[in-house]
Amino acid sequence: MDTLQIDDLQFEVRRSARRRSLEITVDRGGELILSVPTDCPDERLQDFVRRKRMWIYQQLARKAATSAAVRPKEFVDGEGFAYLGRSYRLRLVPPGESTAAVKLVGGRFVMPSTFAPEGRMHLIRWYTDRARPWLAHKVKAYSARMEVDPTGVRVQDLGYHWGSCGKGDWLYFHWKTILLPAPIVEYIVVHEMAHLHEPHHTPAFWRRVERAMPDHERRRVWLEGHGLEVEGLKED
Ligand SMILES: [Zn+2]
């Protein structure tokens, strides 16, 4: 592996013939990745890194602060769980009081106490069931404007990705998208739909996103800054 050490910062250098510009990304574990054109001279890499140094330190500090703040949820009375950008408290009820494993009633997640030991699984199922029609509805709303006709929407665990598009023009979304505020989820939808035209983050890709959602930049920045709070995820 190609690495570059500049003072106390170490980078994994990824060279690509298709790339024109230099880019630094800080991945989930705080590793630094420097993506560069194949023939980029070392001097230019070093210059670039030195100019970006303050930004890098800020990113690292923010990541460290966020990962410290994320604690595993407990399925106890009063615990807060997100849904479309709002937090709802959990209320455990006696088993006879509700038949569904999870319900959102009167601004509370209601769960019979017998389901609490497997609470995470039940809540993920609830999120997935809510996310599917919500996302499908948004996809439909943007289809004509974005000139795509996706086969459909699948919601599942996508690891560290918010969304992806697969064979046969299926769109995939992480169930965790539905925890984010609606305008941010909408941005993820538009982003993935644009990938049906342009698989890579080329200028043409961003022009498509821009046409469909002129304020996408603001939403993307929010996602980069806050997305990790939803259990350490990043955009694809
Ligand atoms: Zn993308």
Short mmCIF file of C-alpha atoms and ligand atoms in Angstrom, two decimals:
data_model
loop_
_atom_site.label_atom_id
_atom_site.label_comp_id
_atom_site.label_asym_id
_atom_site.label_seq_id
_atom_site.Cartn_x
_atom_site.Cartn_y
_atom_site.Cartn_z
CA MET A 1 0.00 0.00 0.00
CA ASP A 2 1.15 3.47 -0.91
CA THR A 3 1.37 5.70 2.15
CA LEU A 4 2.45 9.26 2.73
CA GLN A 5 3.57 10.62 6.08
CA ILE A 6 3.44 14.35 6.68
CA ASP A 7 4.48 15.27 10.20
CA ASP A 8 1.99 13.49 12.46
CA LEU A 9 -0.50 12.70 9.69
CA GLN A 10 -0.39 9.47 7.75
CA PHE A 11 -2.29 9.01 4.50
CA GLU A 12 -3.19 6.03 2.42
CA VAL A 13 -2.58 7.19 -1.15
CA ARG A 14 -4.98 5.92 -3.80
CA ARG A 15 -4.01 6.66 -7.36
CA SER A 16 -6.51 6.57 -10.19
CA ALA A 17 -6.08 7.29 -13.88
CA ARG A 18 -9.60 8.69 -14.06
CA ARG A 19 -9.02 11.23 -11.35
CA ARG A 20 -8.10 14.84 -12.16
CA SER A 21 -8.19 16.51 -8.76
CA LEU A 22 -6.83 15.68 -5.33
CA GLU A 23 -9.14 14.77 -2.50
CA ILE A 24 -8.73 13.92 1.16
CA THR A 25 -11.30 11.83 2.96
CA VAL A 26 -11.38 10.88 6.60
CA ASP A 27 -12.94 7.47 6.92
CA ARG A 28 -15.00 6.16 9.77
CA GLY A 29 -12.11 4.94 11.86
CA GLY A 30 -10.28 8.26 11.38
CA GLU A 31 -7.93 6.90 8.71
CA LEU A 32 -6.90 9.47 6.12
CA ILE A 33 -7.21 8.67 2.45
CA LEU A 34 -5.63 10.78 -0.24
CA SER A 35 -7.11 10.18 -3.69
CA VAL A 36 -4.96 11.51 -6.52
CA PRO A 37 -4.34 11.25 -10.27
CA THR A 38 -1.91 8.45 -11.21
CA ASP A 39 0.93 10.71 -12.31
CA CYS A 40 0.63 13.30 -9.55
CA PRO A 41 4.12 14.28 -8.30
CA ASP A 42 4.89 13.88 -4.59
CA GLU A 43 5.55 17.59 -4.23
CA ARG A 44 2.02 18.42 -5.25
CA LEU A 45 0.64 15.89 -2.74
CA GLN A 46 2.64 17.43 0.06
CA ASP A 47 1.59 20.95 -0.87
CA PHE A 48 -2.03 19.93 -0.98
CA VAL A 49 -1.92 18.20 2.39
CA ARG A 50 -0.18 21.15 4.04
CA ARG A 51 -2.83 23.54 2.74
CA LYS A 52 -5.60 21.27 4.03
CA ARG A 53 -4.06 20.61 7.39
CA MET A 54 -6.42 22.71 9.51
CA TRP A 55 -9.40 21.16 7.82
CA ILE A 56 -8.02 17.67 8.48
CA TYR A 57 -7.56 18.36 12.18
CA GLN A 58 -11.10 19.70 12.39
CA GLN A 59 -12.47 16.57 10.74
CA LEU A 60 -10.50 14.30 13.05
CA ALA A 61 -11.66 16.20 16.12
CA ARG A 62 -15.26 16.06 14.99
CA LYS A 63 -15.08 12.32 14.33
CA ALA A 64 -13.55 11.66 17.72
CA ALA A 65 -16.24 13.74 19.44
CA THR A 66 -19.05 12.00 17.57
CA SER A 67 -17.84 8.47 18.15
CA ALA A 68 -17.51 9.22 21.86
CA ALA A 69 -21.06 10.57 21.91
CA VAL A 70 -22.64 7.55 20.24
CA ARG A 71 -23.67 5.05 22.88
CA PRO A 72 -25.71 1.92 22.28
CA LYS A 73 -29.42 2.39 22.80
CA GLU A 74 -31.14 0.59 25.64
CA PHE A 75 -34.68 -0.63 25.48
CA VAL A 76 -35.78 0.95 28.72
CA ASP A 77 -38.53 3.43 29.51
CA GLY A 78 -37.66 6.94 28.40
CA GLU A 79 -34.88 6.03 25.94
CA GLY A 80 -35.06 8.24 22.84
CA PHE A 81 -35.23 6.82 19.33
CA ALA A 82 -35.11 8.85 16.14
CA TYR A 83 -37.60 8.81 13.30
CA LEU A 84 -37.46 11.31 10.42
CA GLY A 85 -35.25 13.62 12.40
CA ARG A 86 -37.24 13.72 15.61
CA SER A 87 -36.60 11.84 18.80
CA TYR A 88 -39.41 9.83 20.38
CA ARG A 89 -39.25 8.32 23.82
CA LEU A 90 -39.86 4.66 24.39
CA ARG A 91 -42.68 3.56 26.65
CA LEU A 92 -42.67 -0.06 27.75
CA VAL A 93 -46.16 -1.37 28.46
CA PRO A 94 -47.44 -4.58 30.05
CA PRO A 95 -47.70 -7.41 27.48
CA GLY A 96 -51.50 -7.32 27.30
CA GLU A 97 -51.70 -3.63 26.50
CA SER A 98 -50.52 -3.78 22.88
CA THR A 99 -50.24 -6.62 20.40
CA ALA A 100 -47.77 -4.98 17.99
CA ALA A 101 -44.07 -5.17 18.89
CA VAL A 102 -43.65 -1.47 18.07
CA LYS A 103 -46.17 1.31 17.60
CA LEU A 104 -45.75 5.06 17.39
CA VAL A 105 -48.64 6.49 19.39
CA GLY A 106 -49.07 9.96 20.79
CA GLY A 107 -45.44 10.88 20.22
CA ARG A 108 -44.09 7.73 21.92
CA PHE A 109 -42.72 4.45 20.74
CA VAL A 110 -44.85 1.90 22.54
CA MET A 111 -43.44 -1.59 23.05
CA PRO A 112 -44.76 -4.42 25.22
CA SER A 113 -42.06 -5.21 27.79
CA THR A 114 -41.82 -8.82 26.56
CA PHE A 115 -40.40 -7.52 23.26
CA ALA A 116 -37.74 -5.38 24.93
CA PRO A 117 -35.00 -8.06 25.06
CA GLU A 118 -35.18 -8.21 21.26
CA GLY A 119 -36.10 -4.55 21.00
CA ARG A 120 -33.44 -3.65 18.47
CA MET A 121 -34.61 -6.28 16.00
CA HIS A 122 -38.24 -5.22 16.38
CA LEU A 123 -37.44 -1.55 15.98
CA ILE A 124 -35.31 -2.22 12.88
CA ARG A 125 -38.23 -4.13 11.42
CA TRP A 126 -40.51 -1.18 12.16
CA TYR A 127 -38.04 1.29 10.59
CA THR A 128 -37.71 -0.94 7.52
CA ASP A 129 -41.48 -1.22 7.10
CA ARG A 130 -41.87 2.54 7.41
CA ALA A 131 -38.89 3.36 5.20
CA ARG A 132 -39.96 1.28 2.21
CA PRO A 133 -43.19 3.13 1.27
CA TRP A 134 -41.75 6.50 2.34
CA LEU A 135 -38.71 6.11 0.07
CA ALA A 136 -40.75 4.60 -2.77
CA HIS A 137 -43.04 7.62 -2.64
CA LYS A 138 -40.08 10.03 -2.91
CA VAL A 139 -38.53 8.03 -5.74
CA LYS A 140 -41.79 8.28 -7.62
CA ALA A 141 -41.99 12.01 -7.00
CA TYR A 142 -38.53 12.55 -8.57
CA SER A 143 -38.70 9.96 -11.36
CA ALA A 144 -40.02 12.18 -14.16
CA ARG A 145 -37.79 15.14 -13.28
CA MET A 146 -34.69 12.97 -13.11
CA GLU A 147 -35.61 10.91 -16.15
CA VAL A 148 -35.18 7.57 -14.46
CA ASP A 149 -37.55 4.71 -13.91
CA PRO A 150 -36.16 2.59 -11.08
CA THR A 151 -37.53 -0.93 -10.75
CA GLY A 152 -38.25 -0.40 -7.09
CA VAL A 153 -36.90 0.26 -3.64
CA ARG A 154 -35.26 -2.19 -1.27
CA VAL A 155 -34.52 -1.35 2.32
CA GLN A 156 -31.89 -3.26 4.23
CA ASP A 157 -28.69 -3.00 6.23
CA LEU A 158 -26.09 -1.52 3.88
CA GLY A 159 -23.25 -1.35 6.37
CA TYR A 160 -21.55 2.02 6.08
CA HIS A 161 -23.55 3.19 3.06
CA TRP A 162 -26.76 5.16 3.03
CA GLY A 163 -27.78 3.94 -0.38
CA SER A 164 -26.67 2.21 -3.54
CA CYS A 165 -28.11 1.20 -6.86
CA GLY A 166 -27.90 -2.33 -8.12
CA LYS A 167 -28.49 -4.53 -11.12
CA GLY A 168 -31.82 -4.11 -12.87
CA ASP A 169 -32.13 -0.48 -11.72
CA TRP A 170 -33.12 -1.36 -8.17
CA LEU A 171 -32.44 1.29 -5.57
CA TYR A 172 -31.18 0.19 -2.17
CA PHE A 173 -31.38 2.22 0.99
CA HIS A 174 -30.16 1.59 4.49
CA TRP A 175 -33.04 1.30 6.97
CA LYS A 176 -31.24 3.96 9.01
CA THR A 177 -32.04 6.62 6.41
CA ILE A 178 -35.51 6.91 7.94
CA LEU A 179 -33.95 8.14 11.20
CA LEU A 180 -32.66 11.29 9.46
CA PRO A 181 -34.66 14.49 8.86
CA ALA A 182 -36.89 14.24 5.79
CA PRO A 183 -34.96 16.78 3.63
CA ILE A 184 -31.77 14.78 4.20
CA VAL A 185 -33.40 11.46 3.30
CA GLU A 186 -34.70 13.15 0.18
CA TYR A 187 -31.17 14.16 -0.74
CA ILE A 188 -30.01 10.54 -0.37
CA VAL A 189 -32.86 9.50 -2.69
CA VAL A 190 -31.90 12.08 -5.33
CA HIS A 191 -28.23 11.13 -4.99
CA GLU A 192 -28.92 7.45 -5.66
CA MET A 193 -31.30 8.22 -8.51
CA ALA A 194 -28.62 10.33 -10.19
CA HIS A 195 -26.33 7.29 -9.97
CA LEU A 196 -28.67 5.44 -12.32
CA HIS A 197 -27.37 7.82 -14.99
CA GLU A 198 -23.84 8.36 -13.74
CA PRO A 199 -22.23 5.67 -11.62
CA HIS A 200 -19.40 7.93 -10.40
CA HIS A 201 -19.26 11.32 -8.71
CA THR A 202 -18.32 13.15 -11.89
CA PRO A 203 -19.22 16.78 -12.65
CA ALA A 204 -22.05 15.41 -14.82
CA PHE A 205 -23.34 13.48 -11.82
CA TRP A 206 -23.43 16.60 -9.62
CA ARG A 207 -25.12 18.62 -12.39
CA ARG A 208 -27.95 16.08 -12.36
CA VAL A 209 -28.26 16.29 -8.60
CA GLU A 210 -28.18 20.08 -8.84
CA ARG A 211 -30.96 20.21 -11.42
CA ALA A 212 -33.24 18.01 -9.32
CA MET A 213 -32.33 19.60 -5.99
CA PRO A 214 -30.73 23.06 -6.21
CA ASP A 215 -29.95 23.16 -2.47
CA HIS A 216 -28.38 19.69 -2.33
CA GLU A 217 -25.04 21.08 -1.12
CA ARG A 218 -26.54 22.31 2.14
CA ARG A 219 -28.12 18.89 2.74
CA ARG A 220 -24.95 17.01 1.87
CA VAL A 221 -22.95 19.11 4.31
CA TRP A 222 -25.51 18.44 7.03
CA LEU A 223 -25.27 14.71 6.34
CA GLU A 224 -21.49 14.80 6.56
CA GLY A 225 -21.60 16.67 9.84
CA HIS A 226 -24.44 14.84 11.55
CA GLY A 227 -24.88 11.56 9.71
CA LEU A 228 -22.37 9.84 11.94
CA GLU A 229 -24.58 10.48 14.92
CA VAL A 230 -26.92 7.87 13.49
CA GLU A 231 -24.65 5.05 14.60
CA GLY A 232 -21.65 5.91 12.48
CA LEU A 233 -22.75 5.87 8.90
CA LYS A 234 -21.48 7.63 5.86
CA GLU A 235 -22.79 8.42 2.43
CA ASP A 236 -21.77 6.03 -0.36
ZN ZN B 1 -22.73 8.46 -4.58
#
